[in-house]
mmCIF file of C-alpha atoms in Angstrom:
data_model
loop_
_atom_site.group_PDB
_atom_site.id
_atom_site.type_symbol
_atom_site.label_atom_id
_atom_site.label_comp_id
_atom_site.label_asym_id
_atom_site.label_seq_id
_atom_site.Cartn_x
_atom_site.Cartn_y
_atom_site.Cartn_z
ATOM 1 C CA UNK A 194 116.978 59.518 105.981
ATOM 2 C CA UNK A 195 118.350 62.868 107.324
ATOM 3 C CA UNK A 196 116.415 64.576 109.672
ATOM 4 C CA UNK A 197 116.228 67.804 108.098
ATOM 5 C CA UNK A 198 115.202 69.232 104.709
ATOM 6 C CA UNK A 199 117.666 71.252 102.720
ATOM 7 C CA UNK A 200 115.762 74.036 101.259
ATOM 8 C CA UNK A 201 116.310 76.799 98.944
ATOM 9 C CA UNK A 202 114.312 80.375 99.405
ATOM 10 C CA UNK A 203 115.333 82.455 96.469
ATOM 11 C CA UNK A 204 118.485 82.039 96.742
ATOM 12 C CA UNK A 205 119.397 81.517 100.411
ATOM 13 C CA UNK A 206 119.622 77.875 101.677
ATOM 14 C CA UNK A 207 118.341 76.897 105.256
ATOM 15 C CA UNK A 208 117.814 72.950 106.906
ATOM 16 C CA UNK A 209 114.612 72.432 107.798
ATOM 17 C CA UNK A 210 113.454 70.042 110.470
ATOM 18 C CA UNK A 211 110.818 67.407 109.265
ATOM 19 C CA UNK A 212 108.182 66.858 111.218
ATOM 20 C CA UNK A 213 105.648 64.175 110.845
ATOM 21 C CA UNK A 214 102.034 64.771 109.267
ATOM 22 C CA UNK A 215 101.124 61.476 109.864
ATOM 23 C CA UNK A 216 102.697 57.799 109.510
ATOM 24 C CA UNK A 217 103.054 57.952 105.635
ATOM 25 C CA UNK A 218 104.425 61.955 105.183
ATOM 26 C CA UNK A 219 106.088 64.681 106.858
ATOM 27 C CA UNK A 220 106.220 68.741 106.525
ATOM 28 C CA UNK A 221 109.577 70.783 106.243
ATOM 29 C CA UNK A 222 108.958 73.322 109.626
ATOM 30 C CA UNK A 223 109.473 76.601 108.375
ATOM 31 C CA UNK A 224 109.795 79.244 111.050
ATOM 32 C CA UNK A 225 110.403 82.916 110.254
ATOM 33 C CA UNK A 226 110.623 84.001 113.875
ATOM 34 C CA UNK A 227 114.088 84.854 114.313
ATOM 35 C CA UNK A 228 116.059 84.567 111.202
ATOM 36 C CA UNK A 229 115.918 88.298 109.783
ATOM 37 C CA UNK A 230 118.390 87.808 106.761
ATOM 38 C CA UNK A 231 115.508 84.796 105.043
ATOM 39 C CA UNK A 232 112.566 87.663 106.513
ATOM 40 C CA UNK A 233 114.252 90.537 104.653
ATOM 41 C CA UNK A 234 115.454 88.743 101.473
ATOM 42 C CA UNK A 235 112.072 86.941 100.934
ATOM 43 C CA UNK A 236 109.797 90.143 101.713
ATOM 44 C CA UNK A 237 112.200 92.288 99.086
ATOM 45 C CA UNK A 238 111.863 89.131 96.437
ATOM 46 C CA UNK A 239 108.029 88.831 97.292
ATOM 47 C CA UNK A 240 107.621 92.662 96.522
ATOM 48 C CA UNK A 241 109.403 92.465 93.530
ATOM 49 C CA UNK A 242 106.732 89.607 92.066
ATOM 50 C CA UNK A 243 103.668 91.757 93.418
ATOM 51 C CA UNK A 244 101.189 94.112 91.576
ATOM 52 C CA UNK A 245 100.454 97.256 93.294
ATOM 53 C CA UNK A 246 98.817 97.170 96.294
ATOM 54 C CA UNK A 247 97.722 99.333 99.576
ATOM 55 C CA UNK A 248 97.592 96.889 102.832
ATOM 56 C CA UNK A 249 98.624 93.729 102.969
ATOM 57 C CA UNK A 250 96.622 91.160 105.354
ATOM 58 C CA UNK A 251 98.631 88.435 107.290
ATOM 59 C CA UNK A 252 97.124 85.710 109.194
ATOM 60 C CA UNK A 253 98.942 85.333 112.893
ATOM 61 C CA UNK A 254 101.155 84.021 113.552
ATOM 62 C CA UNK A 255 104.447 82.742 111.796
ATOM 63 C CA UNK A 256 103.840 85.278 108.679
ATOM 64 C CA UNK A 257 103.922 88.456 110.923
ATOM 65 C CA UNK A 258 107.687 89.132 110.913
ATOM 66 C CA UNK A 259 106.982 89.110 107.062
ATOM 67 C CA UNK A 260 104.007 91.127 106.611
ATOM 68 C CA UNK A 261 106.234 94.163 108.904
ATOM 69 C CA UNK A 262 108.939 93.759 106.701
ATOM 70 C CA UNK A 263 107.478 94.010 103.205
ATOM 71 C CA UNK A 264 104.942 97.060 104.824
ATOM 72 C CA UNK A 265 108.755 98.302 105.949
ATOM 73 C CA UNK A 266 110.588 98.320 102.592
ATOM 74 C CA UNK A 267 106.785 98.943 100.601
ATOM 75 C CA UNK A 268 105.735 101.431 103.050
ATOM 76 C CA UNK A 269 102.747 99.935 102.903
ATOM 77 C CA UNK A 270 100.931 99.272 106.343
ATOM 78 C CA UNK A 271 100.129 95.924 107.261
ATOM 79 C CA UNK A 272 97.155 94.394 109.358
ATOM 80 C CA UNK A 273 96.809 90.860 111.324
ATOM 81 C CA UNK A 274 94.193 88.950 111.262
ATOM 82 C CA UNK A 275 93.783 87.459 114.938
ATOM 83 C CA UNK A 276 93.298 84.264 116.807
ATOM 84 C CA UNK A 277 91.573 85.947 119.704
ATOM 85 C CA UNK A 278 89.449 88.722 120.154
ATOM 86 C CA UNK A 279 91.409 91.264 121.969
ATOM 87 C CA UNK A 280 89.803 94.282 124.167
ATOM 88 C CA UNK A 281 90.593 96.944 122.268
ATOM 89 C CA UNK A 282 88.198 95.331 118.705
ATOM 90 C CA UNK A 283 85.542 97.155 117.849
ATOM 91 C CA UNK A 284 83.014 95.160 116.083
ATOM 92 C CA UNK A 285 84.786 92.529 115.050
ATOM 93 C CA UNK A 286 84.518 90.147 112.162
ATOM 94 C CA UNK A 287 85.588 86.100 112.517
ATOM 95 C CA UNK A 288 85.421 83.428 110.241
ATOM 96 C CA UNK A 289 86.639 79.713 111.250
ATOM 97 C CA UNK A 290 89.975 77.959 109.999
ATOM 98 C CA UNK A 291 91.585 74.716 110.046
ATOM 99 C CA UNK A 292 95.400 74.507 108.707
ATOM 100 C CA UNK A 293 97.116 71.333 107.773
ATOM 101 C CA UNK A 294 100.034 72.599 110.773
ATOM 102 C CA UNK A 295 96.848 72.945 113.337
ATOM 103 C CA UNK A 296 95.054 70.727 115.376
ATOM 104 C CA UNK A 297 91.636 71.881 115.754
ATOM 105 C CA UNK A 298 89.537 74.195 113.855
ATOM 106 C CA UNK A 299 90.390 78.134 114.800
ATOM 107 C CA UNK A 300 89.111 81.607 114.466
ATOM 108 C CA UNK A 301 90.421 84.171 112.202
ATOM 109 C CA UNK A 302 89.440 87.804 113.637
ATOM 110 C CA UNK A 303 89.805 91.431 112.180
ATOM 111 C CA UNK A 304 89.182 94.254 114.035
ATOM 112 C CA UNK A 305 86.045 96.343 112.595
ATOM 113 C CA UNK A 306 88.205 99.325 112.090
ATOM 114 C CA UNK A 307 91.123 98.141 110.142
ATOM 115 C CA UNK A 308 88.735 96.161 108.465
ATOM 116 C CA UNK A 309 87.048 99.742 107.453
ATOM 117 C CA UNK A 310 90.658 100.912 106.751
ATOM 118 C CA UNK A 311 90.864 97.703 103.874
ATOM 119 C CA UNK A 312 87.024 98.607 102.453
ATOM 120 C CA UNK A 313 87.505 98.974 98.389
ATOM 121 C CA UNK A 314 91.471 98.811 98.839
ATOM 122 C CA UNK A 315 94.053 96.240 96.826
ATOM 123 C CA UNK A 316 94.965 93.614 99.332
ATOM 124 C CA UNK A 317 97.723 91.725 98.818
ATOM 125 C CA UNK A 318 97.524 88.367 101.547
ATOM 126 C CA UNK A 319 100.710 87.228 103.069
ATOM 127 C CA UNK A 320 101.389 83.747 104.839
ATOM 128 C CA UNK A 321 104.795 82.268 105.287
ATOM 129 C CA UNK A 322 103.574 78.900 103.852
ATOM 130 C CA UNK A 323 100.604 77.993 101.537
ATOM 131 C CA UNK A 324 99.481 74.590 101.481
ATOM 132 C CA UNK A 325 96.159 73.445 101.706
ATOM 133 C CA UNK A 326 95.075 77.012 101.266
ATOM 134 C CA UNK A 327 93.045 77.043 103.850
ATOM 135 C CA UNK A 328 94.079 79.923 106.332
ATOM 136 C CA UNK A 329 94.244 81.553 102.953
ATOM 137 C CA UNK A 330 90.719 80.784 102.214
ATOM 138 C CA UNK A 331 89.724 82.117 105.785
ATOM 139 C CA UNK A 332 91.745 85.506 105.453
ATOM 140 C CA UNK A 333 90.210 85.931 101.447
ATOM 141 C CA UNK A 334 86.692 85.780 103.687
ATOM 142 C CA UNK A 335 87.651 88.002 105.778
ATOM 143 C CA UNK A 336 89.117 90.630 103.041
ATOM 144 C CA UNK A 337 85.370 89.971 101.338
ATOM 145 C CA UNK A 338 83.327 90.904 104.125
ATOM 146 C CA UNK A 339 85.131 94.616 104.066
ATOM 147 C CA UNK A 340 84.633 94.427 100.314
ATOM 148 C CA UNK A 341 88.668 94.825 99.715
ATOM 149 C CA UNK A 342 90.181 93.704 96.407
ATOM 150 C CA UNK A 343 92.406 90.720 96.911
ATOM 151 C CA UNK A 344 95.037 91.993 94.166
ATOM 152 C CA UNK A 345 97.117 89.280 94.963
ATOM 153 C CA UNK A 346 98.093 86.498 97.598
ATOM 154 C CA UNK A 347 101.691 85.756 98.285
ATOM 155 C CA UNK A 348 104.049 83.115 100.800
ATOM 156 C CA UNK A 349 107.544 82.210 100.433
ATOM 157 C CA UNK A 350 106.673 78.840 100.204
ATOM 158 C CA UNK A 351 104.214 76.878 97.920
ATOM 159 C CA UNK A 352 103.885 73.386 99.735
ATOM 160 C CA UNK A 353 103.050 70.569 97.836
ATOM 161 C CA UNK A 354 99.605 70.576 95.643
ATOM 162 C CA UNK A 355 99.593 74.348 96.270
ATOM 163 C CA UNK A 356 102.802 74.831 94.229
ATOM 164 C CA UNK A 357 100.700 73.952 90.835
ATOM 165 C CA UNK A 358 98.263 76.825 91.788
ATOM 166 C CA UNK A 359 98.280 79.575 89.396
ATOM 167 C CA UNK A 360 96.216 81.945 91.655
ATOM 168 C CA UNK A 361 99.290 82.771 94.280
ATOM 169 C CA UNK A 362 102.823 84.389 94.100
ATOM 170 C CA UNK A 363 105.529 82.224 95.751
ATOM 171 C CA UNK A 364 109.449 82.254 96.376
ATOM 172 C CA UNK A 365 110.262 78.303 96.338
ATOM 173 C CA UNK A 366 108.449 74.918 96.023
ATOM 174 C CA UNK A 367 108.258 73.256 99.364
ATOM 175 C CA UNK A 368 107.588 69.262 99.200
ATOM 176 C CA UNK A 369 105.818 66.796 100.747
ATOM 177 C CA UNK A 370 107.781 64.559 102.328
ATOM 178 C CA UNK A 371 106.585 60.656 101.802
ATOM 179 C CA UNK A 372 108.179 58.268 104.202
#
């Protein structure tokens, strides 16, 4: 059994290292951070597939490099929603998260004034992967509470279950890995 996971993202092909879930199943890692030709080919692809729009929302932390790129080639500006409250929030808004790639339960956090700047806008929601939805889920809450319009929610990857779901915009099916 190979060690990696050959995968395809519209078109480019990258090895991904598996890394164990549990005893019975393993995840493909799929890390953005660094590799700007998959960053800029996926955000341009992702565009393409997406309704119009006027922010898009990212959850921190691995999705960031693709939220800048498609608010680079959209012109579109992009905001983050945070793991930690930082000095500079005013008023801002959490709701809690637990990801199939994260230990413990975490905080999602938007500062009160970009979450103004998203009040009545399209949204479109951008994570790198999309599994058990759940960081989704937590970012959708976060969208509602500013009363934005979710116009569409979009990863390069769809990972298992969440690549039958008819309710996101993906680049490539991303498996579970049974051992």
């Amino acid at each position: 059994m190979s060690e990696y996971y050959r995968a395809n993202i519209a078109g480019l092909e990258r090895d991904l290292l598996r890394c164990p879930i549990n005893d019975k199943l393993d995840i493909a890692a799929f890390i953005l951070f660094g590799d700007v030709e998959v960053t800029v080919h996926s955000a341009e692809k992702l565009l393409e597939k997406l309704p119009e729009f006027d922010y898009i929302v990212t959850p921190e932390a691995k999705s960031i490099p693709l939220a800048y790129e498609m608010s680079r080639q959209s012109g579109k500006k992009y905001f983050v929603a945070r793991k930690k409250a930082k000095l500079y929030m005013k008023d801002p808004v959490t709701v809690n998260v637990r990801s199939i790639t994260t230990a413990s339960e975490q905080t999602l956090i938007m500062d009160g004034i970009e979450g103004e700047q998203i009040r009545g806008k399209r949204v479109v929601i951008v994570d790198d992967v999309i599994s058990t939805g759940e960081s989704l889920k937590a970012v959708e809450e976060l969208c509602a509470k500013f009363d934005a319009n979710v116009v569409a929610k979009a990863a390069v990857f769809a990972e298992g279950d969440a690549s039958e779901r008819d309710d996101i915009v993906y680049l490539s099916k991303l498996p579970l890995i049974e051992k």
